[in-house]
Short mmCIF file of C-alpha atoms and ligand atoms in Angstrom, two decimals:
data_model
loop_
_atom_site.label_atom_id
_atom_site.label_comp_id
_atom_site.label_asym_id
_atom_site.label_seq_id
_atom_site.Cartn_x
_atom_site.Cartn_y
_atom_site.Cartn_z
CA MET G 1 -50.76 -6.89 -22.85
CA SER G 2 -50.23 -8.91 -25.97
CA ILE G 3 -49.74 -7.05 -29.20
CA SER G 4 -48.77 -8.68 -32.48
CA MET G 5 -45.83 -7.35 -34.41
CA LYS G 6 -48.22 -6.63 -37.26
CA SER G 7 -50.19 -4.21 -35.12
CA VAL G 8 -47.01 -2.66 -33.76
CA SER G 9 -45.91 -2.15 -37.35
CA ALA G 10 -49.28 -0.64 -38.17
CA ILE G 11 -49.11 1.74 -35.21
CA VAL G 12 -45.71 2.96 -36.23
CA ALA G 13 -46.36 2.70 -39.95
CA GLY G 14 -46.04 6.41 -40.43
CA ILE G 15 -42.58 6.45 -38.94
CA CYS G 16 -40.96 3.33 -40.28
CA LEU G 17 -38.25 5.11 -42.25
CA GLY G 18 -35.67 2.99 -40.45
CA ALA G 19 -37.32 -0.18 -41.68
CA LEU G 20 -36.40 0.67 -45.26
CA ALA G 21 -32.85 -0.25 -44.45
CA PHE G 22 -33.73 -3.74 -43.23
CA GLN G 23 -32.97 -6.66 -45.48
CA ALA G 24 -35.82 -8.66 -46.97
CA GLN G 25 -36.31 -12.14 -45.49
CA ALA G 26 -38.43 -15.16 -46.41
CA ALA G 27 -42.06 -14.32 -45.65
CA ASP G 28 -42.51 -16.68 -42.69
CA GLU G 29 -39.20 -15.88 -41.01
CA PRO G 30 -38.87 -13.32 -38.23
CA THR G 31 -37.19 -10.18 -39.53
CA ARG G 32 -36.84 -8.32 -36.26
CA LEU G 33 -35.08 -9.26 -33.02
CA ARG G 34 -38.20 -9.16 -30.88
CA ASP G 35 -39.90 -11.87 -32.92
CA ALA G 36 -36.75 -13.91 -33.33
CA ALA G 37 -36.10 -13.93 -29.56
CA GLU G 38 -39.61 -15.14 -28.71
CA GLY G 39 -39.41 -18.29 -26.61
CA LEU G 40 -35.69 -17.78 -25.86
CA PHE G 41 -35.41 -14.74 -23.58
CA LEU G 42 -36.55 -11.14 -23.46
CA ILE G 43 -34.55 -8.78 -25.63
CA GLY G 44 -34.09 -5.29 -24.28
CA ASN G 45 -32.56 -1.90 -24.81
CA ALA G 46 -31.63 1.09 -22.65
CA ALA G 47 -33.16 4.36 -23.67
CA PRO G 48 -32.76 7.96 -22.60
CA THR G 49 -35.94 10.08 -22.66
CA ARG G 50 -35.04 11.73 -25.97
CA ALA G 51 -35.44 8.33 -27.68
CA PHE G 52 -39.21 8.63 -27.33
CA SER G 53 -39.40 11.83 -29.33
CA ASP G 54 -37.07 10.48 -32.02
CA LEU G 55 -39.20 8.75 -34.63
CA ILE G 56 -36.60 6.32 -35.91
CA ALA G 57 -35.33 5.41 -32.44
CA SER G 58 -38.90 4.79 -31.19
CA ASP G 59 -39.65 2.68 -34.21
CA ILE G 60 -36.60 0.51 -33.57
CA LEU G 61 -37.40 0.18 -29.86
CA ALA G 62 -40.98 -0.90 -30.55
CA GLN G 63 -40.13 -3.35 -33.32
CA ASP G 64 -36.88 -4.96 -32.18
CA PHE G 65 -37.21 -5.03 -28.39
CA ASN G 66 -39.65 -6.15 -25.72
CA ARG G 67 -37.92 -4.83 -22.60
CA LEU G 68 -36.73 -1.34 -21.68
CA THR G 69 -34.37 0.08 -19.08
CA CYS G 70 -33.98 3.78 -18.33
CA GLU G 71 -30.37 4.62 -19.11
CA ASN G 72 -30.29 7.21 -16.28
CA GLU G 73 -33.82 8.30 -15.44
CA MET G 74 -34.65 5.89 -12.60
CA LYS G 75 -31.34 6.33 -10.79
CA PHE G 76 -31.34 7.84 -7.29
CA ASP G 77 -30.15 11.31 -8.36
CA ALA G 78 -32.83 11.51 -11.06
CA THR G 79 -35.74 10.25 -8.96
CA GLU G 80 -35.03 11.81 -5.53
CA PRO G 81 -32.65 14.75 -6.03
CA GLN G 82 -33.70 16.24 -2.66
CA GLU G 83 -34.91 14.21 0.29
CA GLY G 84 -38.58 13.37 -0.13
CA GLN G 85 -38.90 15.27 -3.44
CA PHE G 86 -39.54 12.71 -6.11
CA ASN G 87 -39.37 13.18 -9.84
CA TYR G 88 -40.93 10.42 -11.92
CA ARG G 89 -41.61 12.28 -15.15
CA ALA G 90 -38.79 10.85 -17.29
CA GLY G 91 -39.32 7.34 -15.94
CA ASP G 92 -43.03 7.63 -16.66
CA THR G 93 -42.31 8.47 -20.30
CA LEU G 94 -40.43 5.19 -20.72
CA VAL G 95 -43.02 3.18 -18.78
CA GLU G 96 -45.89 4.58 -20.91
CA PHE G 97 -44.04 3.72 -24.12
CA ALA G 98 -43.34 0.21 -22.84
CA GLN G 99 -46.98 -0.33 -21.94
CA LYS G 100 -48.15 0.93 -25.31
CA TYR G 101 -45.98 -1.62 -27.14
CA GLY G 102 -46.33 -4.54 -24.72
CA MET G 103 -42.79 -4.37 -23.37
CA LYS G 104 -41.46 -5.26 -19.92
CA VAL G 105 -39.60 -2.64 -17.86
CA HIS G 106 -36.46 -3.05 -15.80
CA GLY G 107 -35.83 -0.63 -12.93
CA HIS G 108 -32.23 0.57 -12.63
CA THR G 109 -31.16 1.04 -9.80
CA PHE G 110 -31.75 1.48 -6.02
CA LEU G 111 -28.34 1.22 -4.33
CA TRP G 112 -25.23 2.35 -6.24
CA HIS G 113 -22.14 4.34 -5.23
CA SER G 114 -22.56 6.53 -8.33
CA GLN G 115 -25.35 8.92 -9.40
CA THR G 116 -26.58 9.14 -5.82
CA PRO G 117 -27.07 12.58 -4.30
CA GLN G 118 -24.90 13.81 -1.42
CA TRP G 119 -27.84 14.34 0.93
CA VAL G 120 -28.31 10.57 1.29
CA PHE G 121 -25.09 10.38 3.32
CA GLN G 122 -25.35 13.65 5.22
CA ASN G 123 -25.71 13.49 8.97
CA PRO G 124 -29.00 15.10 10.12
CA ASN G 125 -27.46 15.38 13.63
CA ASP G 126 -30.65 14.21 15.28
CA GLY G 127 -28.95 11.69 17.50
CA ARG G 128 -29.69 8.64 15.38
CA PRO G 129 -26.75 6.48 14.25
CA MET G 130 -25.92 6.94 10.55
CA ARG G 131 -26.67 3.25 9.86
CA GLU G 132 -30.25 3.86 10.90
CA VAL G 133 -30.53 7.17 9.00
CA VAL G 134 -29.20 5.81 5.70
CA LEU G 135 -31.22 2.59 5.93
CA ALA G 136 -34.38 4.64 6.55
CA ARG G 137 -33.59 6.84 3.52
CA LEU G 138 -32.99 3.77 1.37
CA GLU G 139 -36.25 2.19 2.51
CA ASN G 140 -38.19 5.37 1.89
CA HIS G 141 -36.69 5.63 -1.60
CA ILE G 142 -37.38 2.00 -2.49
CA ARG G 143 -40.95 2.21 -1.17
CA ALA G 144 -41.69 5.41 -3.10
CA LEU G 145 -40.43 4.06 -6.43
CA MET G 146 -41.96 0.61 -6.10
CA THR G 147 -45.26 2.18 -5.13
CA HIS G 148 -45.24 4.69 -7.97
CA TRP G 149 -44.49 2.03 -10.60
CA LYS G 150 -46.50 -0.76 -8.96
CA GLY G 151 -47.58 -3.30 -11.56
CA LYS G 152 -45.46 -1.64 -14.25
CA ILE G 153 -41.92 -2.80 -13.51
CA GLN G 154 -41.03 -6.49 -13.64
CA SER G 155 -37.45 -6.43 -12.28
CA TRP G 156 -35.31 -4.07 -10.18
CA ASP G 157 -31.55 -3.77 -9.71
CA VAL G 158 -31.45 -3.65 -5.93
CA CYS G 159 -27.66 -3.31 -5.67
CA ASN G 160 -25.28 -2.25 -8.42
CA GLU G 161 -21.48 -2.65 -8.64
CA CYS G 162 -20.64 -3.61 -5.06
CA PHE G 163 -17.59 -5.84 -5.64
CA GLU G 164 -14.06 -5.29 -6.90
CA ASP G 165 -12.88 -7.56 -9.72
CA ASP G 166 -11.04 -9.81 -7.27
CA GLY G 167 -14.14 -10.30 -5.16
CA ARG G 168 -13.32 -7.90 -2.32
CA PRO G 169 -16.08 -5.48 -1.33
CA ARG G 170 -15.88 -2.27 -3.38
CA GLY G 171 -13.38 0.13 -1.84
CA PHE G 172 -15.38 3.30 -2.36
CA SER G 173 -18.91 2.79 -1.10
CA PRO G 174 -20.62 5.41 1.01
CA TRP G 175 -23.45 2.91 1.49
CA ARG G 176 -21.14 0.36 3.09
CA GLN G 177 -19.35 3.06 5.08
CA ASN G 178 -22.59 4.24 6.61
CA ILE G 179 -24.62 1.06 6.93
CA GLY G 180 -21.89 -1.54 7.56
CA ASP G 181 -20.80 -4.77 5.88
CA ASP G 182 -24.33 -6.20 5.67
CA TYR G 183 -25.57 -3.30 3.53
CA MET G 184 -26.47 -5.42 0.51
CA GLU G 185 -28.37 -7.93 2.61
CA GLN G 186 -30.28 -5.04 4.19
CA ALA G 187 -31.12 -3.58 0.77
CA PHE G 188 -32.48 -6.91 -0.50
CA ARG G 189 -34.46 -7.41 2.73
CA ILE G 190 -36.01 -3.96 2.32
CA ALA G 191 -36.87 -4.50 -1.36
CA ASP G 192 -38.48 -7.85 -0.56
CA LYS G 193 -40.44 -6.41 2.38
CA VAL G 194 -41.76 -3.51 0.28
CA ALA G 195 -42.59 -5.83 -2.64
CA LYS G 196 -44.63 -8.00 -0.22
CA GLU G 197 -46.46 -4.97 1.20
CA LEU G 198 -47.45 -4.00 -2.34
CA GLY G 199 -48.38 -7.51 -3.48
CA GLU G 200 -45.46 -7.32 -5.92
CA GLU G 201 -43.74 -10.59 -4.97
CA LYS G 202 -43.30 -11.43 -8.65
CA VAL G 203 -40.97 -8.47 -9.25
CA LEU G 204 -37.48 -9.90 -9.72
CA LEU G 205 -34.83 -8.62 -7.32
CA VAL G 206 -31.46 -8.38 -9.05
CA TYR G 207 -27.78 -7.96 -8.18
CA ASN G 208 -26.03 -6.20 -11.12
CA ASP G 209 -22.32 -5.59 -11.80
CA PHE G 210 -19.64 -5.29 -14.50
CA ASN G 211 -16.74 -7.70 -15.17
CA MET G 212 -19.03 -10.45 -13.91
CA TYR G 213 -16.94 -13.05 -15.73
CA LYS G 214 -13.80 -12.43 -13.61
CA PRO G 215 -13.25 -15.50 -11.41
CA GLY G 216 -12.84 -13.52 -8.17
CA LYS G 217 -16.07 -11.65 -8.77
CA VAL G 218 -17.95 -14.78 -9.83
CA GLN G 219 -16.90 -16.47 -6.59
CA ALA G 220 -17.89 -13.51 -4.44
CA VAL G 221 -21.30 -13.11 -6.09
CA VAL G 222 -22.05 -16.83 -5.89
CA LYS G 223 -21.06 -16.79 -2.22
CA MET G 224 -23.29 -13.80 -1.54
CA VAL G 225 -26.27 -15.42 -3.27
CA ASN G 226 -25.76 -18.68 -1.39
CA ASP G 227 -25.45 -16.82 1.93
CA PHE G 228 -28.65 -14.92 1.16
CA LYS G 229 -30.49 -18.11 0.30
CA ALA G 230 -29.28 -19.82 3.48
CA LYS G 231 -30.60 -16.87 5.50
CA GLY G 232 -33.88 -16.64 3.60
CA VAL G 233 -33.04 -13.31 1.90
CA ARG G 234 -34.69 -13.18 -1.52
CA ILE G 235 -32.53 -12.62 -4.61
CA ASP G 236 -33.89 -13.74 -7.98
CA ALA G 237 -31.44 -12.78 -10.67
CA ILE G 238 -27.83 -11.93 -11.38
CA GLY G 239 -27.19 -9.10 -13.85
CA MET G 240 -24.02 -9.29 -15.93
CA GLN G 241 -23.53 -5.85 -17.45
CA ALA G 242 -21.51 -7.23 -20.40
CA HIS G 243 -19.49 -4.16 -21.31
CA TRP G 244 -17.09 -6.31 -23.33
CA GLN G 245 -14.32 -6.10 -25.94
CA SER G 246 -14.42 -6.99 -29.64
CA ASN G 247 -11.38 -9.24 -29.38
CA ASP G 248 -11.62 -12.45 -27.41
CA ASP G 249 -11.94 -10.57 -24.10
CA PRO G 250 -13.68 -12.13 -22.32
CA SER G 251 -13.48 -15.44 -24.19
CA ILE G 252 -16.61 -17.49 -24.85
CA GLU G 253 -15.26 -20.16 -22.47
CA THR G 254 -14.84 -17.59 -19.70
CA ILE G 255 -18.38 -16.29 -20.13
CA GLU G 256 -19.68 -19.85 -20.21
CA ALA G 257 -17.91 -20.70 -16.95
CA ALA G 258 -19.62 -17.73 -15.30
CA PHE G 259 -23.02 -18.81 -16.69
CA LYS G 260 -22.55 -22.28 -15.20
CA ALA G 261 -21.61 -20.88 -11.79
CA TYR G 262 -24.52 -18.41 -11.72
CA ALA G 263 -27.08 -20.90 -13.06
CA ALA G 264 -26.07 -23.34 -10.30
CA THR G 265 -27.26 -20.85 -7.65
CA GLY G 266 -30.81 -21.13 -9.00
CA CYS G 267 -30.84 -17.42 -9.92
CA LYS G 268 -31.83 -16.29 -13.38
CA ILE G 269 -29.10 -14.61 -15.41
CA ILE G 270 -29.68 -11.20 -16.99
CA ILE G 271 -27.33 -9.73 -19.57
CA SER G 272 -28.11 -6.21 -18.52
CA GLU G 273 -25.99 -3.60 -20.34
CA MET G 274 -24.34 -5.19 -23.36
CA ASP G 275 -22.03 -3.26 -25.67
CA ILE G 276 -18.80 -4.31 -27.38
CA ASN G 277 -15.90 -1.90 -27.64
CA THR G 278 -13.98 -1.89 -30.91
CA ARG G 279 -11.57 0.88 -29.98
CA ASN G 280 -7.95 -0.19 -29.81
CA GLY G 281 -6.00 0.89 -26.74
CA PHE G 282 -9.17 1.32 -24.68
CA ARG G 283 -10.85 -1.00 -22.22
CA ASN G 284 -14.59 -1.24 -21.76
CA SER G 285 -15.79 -1.63 -18.19
CA GLY G 286 -18.37 -0.34 -15.78
CA ARG G 287 -16.55 3.00 -15.90
CA GLY G 288 -16.77 3.49 -19.67
CA LEU G 289 -13.84 3.44 -22.09
CA GLU G 290 -10.56 3.76 -20.23
CA ARG G 291 -7.16 4.10 -21.87
CA ASP G 292 -5.33 0.77 -21.63
CA ASP G 293 -2.33 0.25 -23.88
CA SER G 294 -2.42 -3.49 -23.31
CA VAL G 295 -5.66 -3.67 -25.29
CA GLN G 296 -4.26 -4.24 -28.74
CA GLY G 297 -6.53 -7.05 -29.81
CA ASN G 298 -9.14 -4.71 -31.25
CA ALA G 299 -7.00 -4.02 -34.30
CA ASP G 300 -9.63 -5.70 -36.44
CA SER G 301 -12.43 -3.31 -35.66
CA SER G 302 -14.14 -4.02 -38.98
CA ALA G 303 -17.88 -4.38 -39.10
CA ASP G 304 -17.45 -8.03 -40.06
CA ALA G 305 -15.25 -8.80 -37.07
CA LEU G 306 -17.81 -7.23 -34.75
CA ALA G 307 -20.60 -9.18 -36.45
CA LYS G 308 -18.69 -12.40 -35.83
CA ARG G 309 -18.13 -11.53 -32.17
CA TYR G 310 -21.79 -10.56 -31.57
CA GLY G 311 -22.90 -13.76 -33.35
CA GLN G 312 -20.65 -16.02 -31.26
CA ILE G 313 -21.77 -14.40 -28.04
CA PHE G 314 -25.46 -14.64 -28.95
CA ASP G 315 -24.96 -18.31 -29.89
CA LEU G 316 -23.81 -18.79 -26.31
CA PHE G 317 -26.82 -16.87 -24.96
CA VAL G 318 -29.07 -19.13 -27.03
CA LYS G 319 -27.31 -22.22 -25.65
CA TYR G 320 -28.07 -20.99 -22.11
CA HIS G 321 -31.49 -19.59 -22.87
CA GLU G 322 -33.14 -21.64 -20.13
CA SER G 323 -31.06 -19.79 -17.52
CA ILE G 324 -31.27 -16.37 -19.16
CA TYR G 325 -34.23 -14.11 -18.41
CA ALA G 326 -33.26 -11.19 -20.65
CA VAL G 327 -30.51 -9.74 -22.81
CA THR G 328 -30.39 -5.93 -22.90
CA LEU G 329 -28.21 -3.81 -25.16
CA TRP G 330 -26.94 -0.57 -23.62
CA GLY G 331 -28.13 1.94 -26.19
CA ILE G 332 -29.74 2.10 -29.59
CA GLY G 333 -27.16 3.23 -32.15
CA ASP G 334 -23.45 4.02 -31.91
CA SER G 335 -23.97 7.77 -31.61
CA TRP G 336 -26.27 7.15 -28.62
CA SER G 337 -23.73 5.07 -26.74
CA TRP G 338 -22.00 6.23 -23.57
CA LEU G 339 -18.82 4.67 -25.09
CA ARG G 340 -17.75 7.52 -27.34
CA GLY G 341 -15.90 6.36 -30.45
CA GLY G 342 -16.27 2.68 -29.70
CA GLN G 343 -18.88 1.72 -32.33
CA PRO G 344 -20.18 -0.79 -29.82
CA LEU G 345 -23.82 -1.28 -30.79
CA ILE G 346 -25.83 -3.06 -33.47
CA PHE G 347 -27.17 0.11 -35.16
CA ASP G 348 -24.85 2.73 -36.63
CA ASN G 349 -24.80 6.53 -36.17
CA ASN G 350 -27.77 6.88 -38.54
CA LEU G 351 -29.63 4.09 -36.77
CA ASP G 352 -29.23 1.77 -39.73
CA PRO G 353 -28.66 -1.87 -38.79
CA LYS G 354 -25.00 -2.96 -38.93
CA PRO G 355 -23.78 -6.41 -39.98
CA CYS G 356 -23.80 -7.36 -36.27
CA TYR G 357 -27.56 -6.71 -36.20
CA TYR G 358 -27.94 -9.50 -38.73
CA SER G 359 -25.58 -11.89 -36.94
CA VAL G 360 -27.65 -11.41 -33.77
CA LEU G 361 -30.86 -11.95 -35.74
CA GLU G 362 -29.49 -15.13 -37.35
CA SER G 363 -28.32 -16.51 -34.05
CA LEU G 364 -31.76 -15.93 -32.48
CA LYS G 365 -33.52 -17.45 -35.48
CA LYS G 366 -31.35 -20.56 -35.30
CA GLY G 367 -32.10 -20.84 -31.59
CA GLN G 368 -35.82 -20.43 -32.16
CA LYS G 369 -35.85 -23.06 -34.90
CA ALA G 370 -34.07 -25.51 -32.61
CA LEU G 371 -36.74 -24.89 -29.94
CA LYS G 372 -39.53 -25.72 -32.34
CA LYS G 373 -38.00 -29.07 -33.38
C1 XIL P 1 -24.14 5.10 -17.68
C2 XIL P 1 -25.00 5.86 -18.69
O1 XIL P 1 -25.05 5.12 -19.88
C3 XIL P 1 -24.40 7.25 -18.94
O2 XIL P 1 -25.29 8.02 -19.73
C4 XIL P 1 -24.16 7.96 -17.61
O3 XIL P 1 -23.51 9.19 -17.86
C5 XIL P 1 -23.34 7.11 -16.67
O4 XIL P 1 -23.97 5.86 -16.50
N1 XIL P 1 -22.98 0.76 -15.30
C6 XIL P 1 -24.28 1.05 -15.02
C7 XIL P 1 -24.99 2.06 -15.84
O5 XIL P 1 -24.89 0.39 -14.16
O6 XIL P 1 -25.95 2.76 -15.10
C8 XIL P 1 -24.05 3.03 -16.49
O7 XIL P 1 -24.79 3.89 -17.35
C9 XIL P 1 -22.96 2.27 -17.23
C10 XIL P 1 -22.17 1.42 -16.29
#
């Protein structure tokens, strides 16, 4: 569905309180992220269900973004809390909103060690080996979700957070324990098989993880992708969560090295869960903010410092736009973030745009202008 920003604005005209806070721009220049990112990559956000009954949050989602991820509502525990009992209501709310405003949807996530109900790993004591039982449960789950949202979801995280930072397989993984070392390969094979059955071959199959800039992890993921490709197992994109720090951690050079390595595999890159911690003494990772006294570089947690950091990172995204499918921010405003007290997002507690909103906008506009030359 193609919908102009003018009509989106008209649809939400009654609720555009948030827009009052946006700075005026020259008439022909894009003033919102969604328009400024056109031609570069998709620009997304993660939303909990309550966002869709919040007028300001919905207005921002519809005007600034063209891709949505459920923050929690498509996870295993939310969609299949009991075996064979599926709950799609919250996911449907997001999908309907996305369709109304011409946005793409990202499905998050099939196989993860977290937010997965206990029953998945319980032995039914029916004589079958647990590998077979858990694989059958995974397949049933993937088939149910892909069928329910057929034609409405453009990319799925098939496996989430399966490596340690040094590239070893994740220590705690009930999936690996039950299925065996080839569990990721099996998950991708199942997702591809189901996609084919449904005529959904275009749906991107993604591996997603945090700390995806760490050399050990980069090596392990690249190796996995190359192994898959050699065996004919489909994998289309690599998701870098991008829970990063406001100091130079990771540095632009480090992120760029990861981009080069991932792009060389032929996979698309997705920046899937971006937020930038400003809280001194805390580290941002796939586990949220964790106390870490060695993190002292966030001393300058000013709005301007964060704006500079967001701008530099988006300049890099723009430079690699041909390899990047989408950039998704993990939450709308700071008070919505899972990183309590980290002021990590581009809208503040009142959902007013912060200086970093404008540095992102400027970076996208520059990138778009360069494309048009
Ligand atoms: C987080 C959500 O934001 C929280 O609301 C929830 O309590 C825990 O999960 N990596 C992921 C995301 O892949 O699903 C996580 O989301 C953040 C880390």
